[in-house]
Each structure stands twice: as C-alpha cells, then as structure tokens.
C-alpha cells in the first residue's frame, strides 16, 4: 500500500514516521523548503511511546506527483487547505482513499467538491471502485500489516453483520441450557 502524507509537520511527521518505523511505503508531499530540511536533518520523533528517526524520508514536490497512491493522509494547516487539496489531486486514482487528520469539518465540503464522486458514492450504497471501498478499519488493517480485520477491530462482526456481543447479556434459551447440561431450579418456598 502506497501512502502519501500531505504535510510532514507535527501530525504528518509523527504518523508518517510511525508508519515508516513499521516498514510501510510512505512518501511525504512537501514544499521545497521542507524537503530540504528533511533531506538535511531527517525526521525525528521523540515520544513517550518511543523515539524513532529516519535519515532521509522519501519526499516529493507537488509538481512531480504523477502516479496514484492508495491512501492520501491529509495533515495540513487550515489556512492551506485549498492549496493542499489541489497539490495532491494528481495522486488520486479511482481506488484512492483520503483520510483527513484535521480539526473541524470544513475540509469535508472541500474534499466533496474536488473528489465528490469518490466520497459521495458510498453514502448512496454504491462502492465507487468495484466493491473494494476500504473503510478506516480496513486501512488500519493494511497499515498494521494484519491479514485479518478482526485483529484491528475492537468488536468485529460475523458474516451476518452481527457483533458477537449483540444481545448480551440475555436470557439463555432452553436449547442453550440443554447444550450446556444446565438445569434451572426455581427457588422453593422459605
């Protein structure tokens, strides 16, 4: 999975760095000045969760974007939102997903305007790319390198879209009691 981070500041740098640490294919879409900083100093994360550094993270400038990425993670400042969306547009393909890590909701309208067909189709029940429409849980599964969705979802559903804990606790049926060799004896008079 090819991941493009739009921005390599606090949010993009941290999450992009953590994905690099996990061995993922990450590229940072940055401006020339930030690209020079990353080339000279690298990317360093200092965190209570553990430190990490990469000498030369892969960067790209907007004018060099050509091939689509599987996932675009948007991590820019609010004042640069329109420019950022325009800058990563060439990285969007028919099966690309956008994950905004931003405050507020303004970005949703702008993303809808620019990539409306991809973002709006799911709300109508039609997967826009051949039924392979990854939700956040599937994206997390891929980024974590897991083979099974159940490894990253707190309450995974079965094939009938039921949570295994749905209806629990509930009264046991007579059939369930028989299967477990349990007999209920009502309390007698005291």
mmCIF file of C-alpha atoms in Angstrom:
data_model
loop_
_atom_site.group_PDB
_atom_site.id
_atom_site.type_symbol
_atom_site.label_atom_id
_atom_site.label_comp_id
_atom_site.label_asym_id
_atom_site.label_seq_id
_atom_site.Cartn_x
_atom_site.Cartn_y
_atom_site.Cartn_z
ATOM 1 C CA UNK A 1 0.000 0.000 0.000
ATOM 2 C CA UNK A 2 1.459 3.331 -1.101
ATOM 3 C CA UNK A 3 0.713 6.096 1.404
ATOM 4 C CA UNK A 4 1.114 9.804 0.702
ATOM 5 C CA UNK A 5 1.223 12.178 3.662
ATOM 6 C CA UNK A 6 0.290 15.735 2.737
ATOM 7 C CA UNK A 7 2.485 17.578 5.212
ATOM 8 C CA UNK A 8 5.349 16.483 7.436
ATOM 9 C CA UNK A 9 4.755 18.697 10.456
ATOM 10 C CA UNK A 10 3.673 17.527 13.893
ATOM 11 C CA UNK A 11 0.776 15.304 12.785
ATOM 12 C CA UNK A 12 2.015 14.127 9.385
ATOM 13 C CA UNK A 13 5.578 13.738 10.641
ATOM 14 C CA UNK A 14 4.510 11.692 13.643
ATOM 15 C CA UNK A 15 2.077 9.310 11.957
ATOM 16 C CA UNK A 16 4.142 9.085 8.779
ATOM 17 C CA UNK A 17 7.233 8.372 10.848
ATOM 18 C CA UNK A 18 5.444 5.668 12.804
ATOM 19 C CA UNK A 19 4.347 4.013 9.569
ATOM 20 C CA UNK A 20 7.920 4.214 8.280
ATOM 21 C CA UNK A 21 9.051 2.596 11.520
ATOM 22 C CA UNK A 22 6.571 -0.223 10.810
ATOM 23 C CA UNK A 23 8.114 -0.708 7.348
ATOM 24 C CA UNK A 24 5.329 0.868 5.292
ATOM 25 C CA UNK A 25 5.723 2.600 1.908
ATOM 26 C CA UNK A 26 5.380 6.278 2.909
ATOM 27 C CA UNK A 27 6.061 9.444 0.916
ATOM 28 C CA UNK A 28 5.699 12.999 2.232
ATOM 29 C CA UNK A 29 4.276 15.652 -0.105
ATOM 30 C CA UNK A 30 6.088 18.809 1.000
ATOM 31 C CA UNK A 31 7.219 22.203 -0.240
ATOM 32 C CA UNK A 32 10.827 22.716 -1.410
ATOM 33 C CA UNK A 33 11.983 24.275 1.887
ATOM 34 C CA UNK A 34 10.586 21.400 3.985
ATOM 35 C CA UNK A 35 12.045 18.856 1.546
ATOM 36 C CA UNK A 36 15.479 20.446 2.039
ATOM 37 C CA UNK A 37 15.055 20.352 5.845
ATOM 38 C CA UNK A 38 14.109 16.672 5.794
ATOM 39 C CA UNK A 39 16.993 15.853 3.448
ATOM 40 C CA UNK A 40 19.476 17.638 5.708
ATOM 41 C CA UNK A 41 18.185 16.716 9.168
ATOM 42 C CA UNK A 42 15.937 13.705 8.585
ATOM 43 C CA UNK A 43 12.749 13.028 10.516
ATOM 44 C CA UNK A 44 12.972 12.503 14.270
ATOM 45 C CA UNK A 45 10.180 11.504 16.632
ATOM 46 C CA UNK A 46 10.644 11.920 20.377
ATOM 47 C CA UNK A 47 7.721 10.427 22.237
ATOM 48 C CA UNK A 48 6.804 8.697 25.499
ATOM 49 C CA UNK A 49 5.785 5.824 23.195
ATOM 50 C CA UNK A 50 9.361 5.515 21.949
ATOM 51 C CA UNK A 51 11.738 7.561 19.831
ATOM 52 C CA UNK A 52 12.352 6.979 16.132
ATOM 53 C CA UNK A 53 14.454 8.627 13.457
ATOM 54 C CA UNK A 54 14.883 8.169 9.725
ATOM 55 C CA UNK A 55 17.798 9.854 7.961
ATOM 56 C CA UNK A 56 16.180 10.649 4.635
ATOM 57 C CA UNK A 57 12.421 10.112 4.452
ATOM 58 C CA UNK A 58 11.066 9.943 0.919
ATOM 59 C CA UNK A 59 9.643 13.304 -0.142
ATOM 60 C CA UNK A 60 8.002 14.575 -3.293
ATOM 61 C CA UNK A 61 7.055 18.015 -4.564
ATOM 62 C CA UNK A 62 3.573 18.677 -5.927
ATOM 63 C CA UNK A 63 4.796 19.223 -9.492
ATOM 64 C CA UNK A 64 6.403 15.745 -9.503
ATOM 65 C CA UNK A 65 3.243 13.826 -8.494
ATOM 66 C CA UNK A 66 2.032 11.541 -11.240
ATOM 67 C CA UNK A 67 1.090 8.022 -10.180
ATOM 68 C CA UNK A 68 -1.875 7.456 -7.870
ATOM 69 C CA UNK A 69 -1.412 6.493 -4.224
ATOM 70 C CA UNK A 70 -3.612 4.016 -2.388
ATOM 71 C CA UNK A 71 -4.088 6.304 0.608
ATOM 72 C CA UNK A 72 -3.629 10.061 0.955
ATOM 73 C CA UNK A 73 -3.431 11.254 4.560
ATOM 74 C CA UNK A 74 -4.166 14.965 4.742
ATOM 75 C CA UNK A 75 -2.293 16.759 7.555
ATOM 76 C CA UNK A 76 -2.122 20.451 6.713
ATOM 77 C CA UNK A 77 -2.949 23.741 8.411
ATOM 78 C CA UNK A 78 -6.459 25.165 7.895
ATOM 79 C CA UNK A 79 -5.144 28.226 6.047
ATOM 80 C CA UNK A 80 -3.506 25.970 3.431
ATOM 81 C CA UNK A 81 -6.357 23.524 2.933
ATOM 82 C CA UNK A 82 -7.392 24.558 -0.602
ATOM 83 C CA UNK A 83 -3.786 24.618 -1.820
ATOM 84 C CA UNK A 84 -3.074 21.262 -0.202
ATOM 85 C CA UNK A 85 -6.095 19.643 -1.861
ATOM 86 C CA UNK A 86 -5.030 20.999 -5.244
ATOM 87 C CA UNK A 87 -1.460 19.804 -4.669
ATOM 88 C CA UNK A 88 -2.351 16.145 -4.052
ATOM 89 C CA UNK A 89 -5.088 15.892 -6.720
ATOM 90 C CA UNK A 90 -2.677 14.216 -9.205
ATOM 91 C CA UNK A 91 -2.071 11.466 -6.606
ATOM 92 C CA UNK A 92 -5.741 10.467 -6.617
ATOM 93 C CA UNK A 93 -6.723 7.445 -8.669
ATOM 94 C CA UNK A 94 -10.045 5.601 -8.977
ATOM 95 C CA UNK A 95 -9.231 3.410 -5.949
ATOM 96 C CA UNK A 96 -7.512 6.062 -3.805
ATOM 97 C CA UNK A 97 -8.824 6.937 -0.358
ATOM 98 C CA UNK A 98 -8.365 10.228 1.526
ATOM 99 C CA UNK A 99 -8.000 10.226 5.303
ATOM 100 C CA UNK A 100 -8.086 13.772 6.707
ATOM 101 C CA UNK A 101 -6.395 14.232 10.093
ATOM 102 C CA UNK A 102 -7.662 17.770 10.583
ATOM 103 C CA UNK A 103 -9.658 19.796 13.079
ATOM 104 C CA UNK A 104 -13.205 20.837 12.233
ATOM 105 C CA UNK A 105 -15.378 19.776 9.322
ATOM 106 C CA UNK A 106 -14.704 22.423 6.648
ATOM 107 C CA UNK A 107 -12.378 20.066 4.799
ATOM 108 C CA UNK A 108 -15.217 17.609 4.146
ATOM 109 C CA UNK A 109 -17.059 20.117 1.943
ATOM 110 C CA UNK A 110 -13.883 20.994 0.044
ATOM 111 C CA UNK A 111 -12.977 17.338 -0.459
ATOM 112 C CA UNK A 112 -16.538 16.648 -1.614
ATOM 113 C CA UNK A 113 -16.284 19.465 -4.180
ATOM 114 C CA UNK A 114 -12.945 18.243 -5.542
ATOM 115 C CA UNK A 115 -13.431 14.465 -5.354
ATOM 116 C CA UNK A 116 -17.198 14.246 -4.969
ATOM 117 C CA UNK A 117 -17.761 11.085 -6.961
ATOM 118 C CA UNK A 118 -15.428 9.069 -4.765
ATOM 119 C CA UNK A 119 -16.519 10.488 -1.428
ATOM 120 C CA UNK A 120 -20.262 10.632 -2.024
ATOM 121 C CA UNK A 121 -20.826 7.288 -3.743
ATOM 122 C CA UNK A 122 -20.600 5.247 -0.561
ATOM 123 C CA UNK A 123 -23.406 7.230 1.083
ATOM 124 C CA UNK A 124 -25.619 6.100 -1.792
ATOM 125 C CA UNK A 125 -24.692 2.454 -1.301
ATOM 126 C CA UNK A 126 -22.604 2.101 -4.451
ATOM 127 C CA UNK A 127 -18.921 1.324 -3.903
ATOM 128 C CA UNK A 128 -17.049 3.602 -6.343
ATOM 129 C CA UNK A 129 -14.288 1.139 -7.127
ATOM 130 C CA UNK A 130 -15.555 -2.341 -7.820
ATOM 131 C CA UNK A 131 -16.610 -3.183 -4.272
ATOM 132 C CA UNK A 132 -13.141 -2.557 -2.884
ATOM 133 C CA UNK A 133 -14.053 0.504 -0.853
ATOM 134 C CA UNK A 134 -11.788 0.472 2.195
ATOM 135 C CA UNK A 135 -13.176 1.848 5.428
ATOM 136 C CA UNK A 136 -10.925 3.142 8.177
ATOM 137 C CA UNK A 137 -10.826 -0.308 9.785
ATOM 138 C CA UNK A 138 -9.501 -1.876 6.592
ATOM 139 C CA UNK A 139 -6.986 0.936 6.139
ATOM 140 C CA UNK A 140 -5.725 0.362 9.695
ATOM 141 C CA UNK A 141 -5.532 -3.388 8.985
ATOM 142 C CA UNK A 142 -3.377 -2.780 5.905
ATOM 143 C CA UNK A 143 -1.171 -0.225 7.631
ATOM 144 C CA UNK A 144 -0.617 -2.595 10.569
ATOM 145 C CA UNK A 145 0.245 -5.445 8.222
ATOM 146 C CA UNK A 146 -2.519 -7.666 9.588
ATOM 147 C CA UNK A 147 -4.137 -10.351 7.439
ATOM 148 C CA UNK A 148 -7.430 -10.356 9.303
ATOM 149 C CA UNK A 149 -9.727 -7.427 10.061
ATOM 150 C CA UNK A 150 -10.573 -8.979 13.419
ATOM 151 C CA UNK A 151 -7.042 -8.158 14.599
ATOM 152 C CA UNK A 152 -7.685 -4.396 14.494
ATOM 153 C CA UNK A 153 -11.413 -4.055 15.247
ATOM 154 C CA UNK A 154 -12.480 -3.988 18.876
ATOM 155 C CA UNK A 155 -15.822 -5.733 18.277
ATOM 156 C CA UNK A 156 -15.616 -7.492 14.898
ATOM 157 C CA UNK A 157 -18.802 -8.601 13.217
ATOM 158 C CA UNK A 158 -19.561 -12.042 11.866
ATOM 159 C CA UNK A 159 -20.701 -12.751 8.287
ATOM 160 C CA UNK A 160 -24.263 -11.721 9.181
ATOM 161 C CA UNK A 161 -23.045 -8.266 10.329
ATOM 162 C CA UNK A 162 -23.696 -9.152 13.952
ATOM 163 C CA UNK A 163 -21.391 -8.286 16.794
ATOM 164 C CA UNK A 164 -20.759 -11.436 18.820
ATOM 165 C CA UNK A 165 -21.779 -9.491 21.930
ATOM 166 C CA UNK A 166 -25.088 -8.271 20.438
ATOM 167 C CA UNK A 167 -27.925 -9.148 22.718
ATOM 168 C CA UNK A 168 -25.590 -9.992 25.595
ATOM 169 C CA UNK A 169 -26.285 -10.426 28.359
ATOM 170 C CA UNK A 170 -29.600 -12.051 27.606
ATOM 171 C CA UNK A 171 -31.667 -14.894 28.951
ATOM 172 C CA UNK A 172 -30.408 -18.312 27.868
ATOM 173 C CA UNK A 173 -32.757 -20.291 25.653
ATOM 174 C CA UNK A 174 -33.847 -23.822 26.640
ATOM 175 C CA UNK A 175 -31.719 -25.172 23.755
ATOM 176 C CA UNK A 176 -28.598 -23.393 25.057
ATOM 177 C CA UNK A 177 -29.236 -24.724 28.560
ATOM 178 C CA UNK A 178 -29.588 -28.296 27.217
ATOM 179 C CA UNK A 179 -26.349 -27.993 25.223
ATOM 180 C CA UNK A 180 -24.507 -26.981 28.384
ATOM 181 C CA UNK A 181 -26.276 -29.553 30.594
ATOM 182 C CA UNK A 182 -27.612 -26.817 32.831
ATOM 183 C CA UNK A 183 -30.918 -27.145 34.637
ATOM 184 C CA UNK A 184 -32.525 -24.159 36.305
ATOM 185 C CA UNK A 185 -34.238 -24.944 39.575
ATOM 186 C CA UNK A 186 -36.564 -22.185 40.749
ATOM 187 C CA UNK A 187 -36.205 -21.293 44.409
ATOM 188 C CA UNK A 188 -38.659 -23.089 46.677
ATOM 189 C CA UNK A 189 -40.814 -21.603 49.449
ATOM 190 C CA UNK A 190 -38.923 -20.451 52.506
#
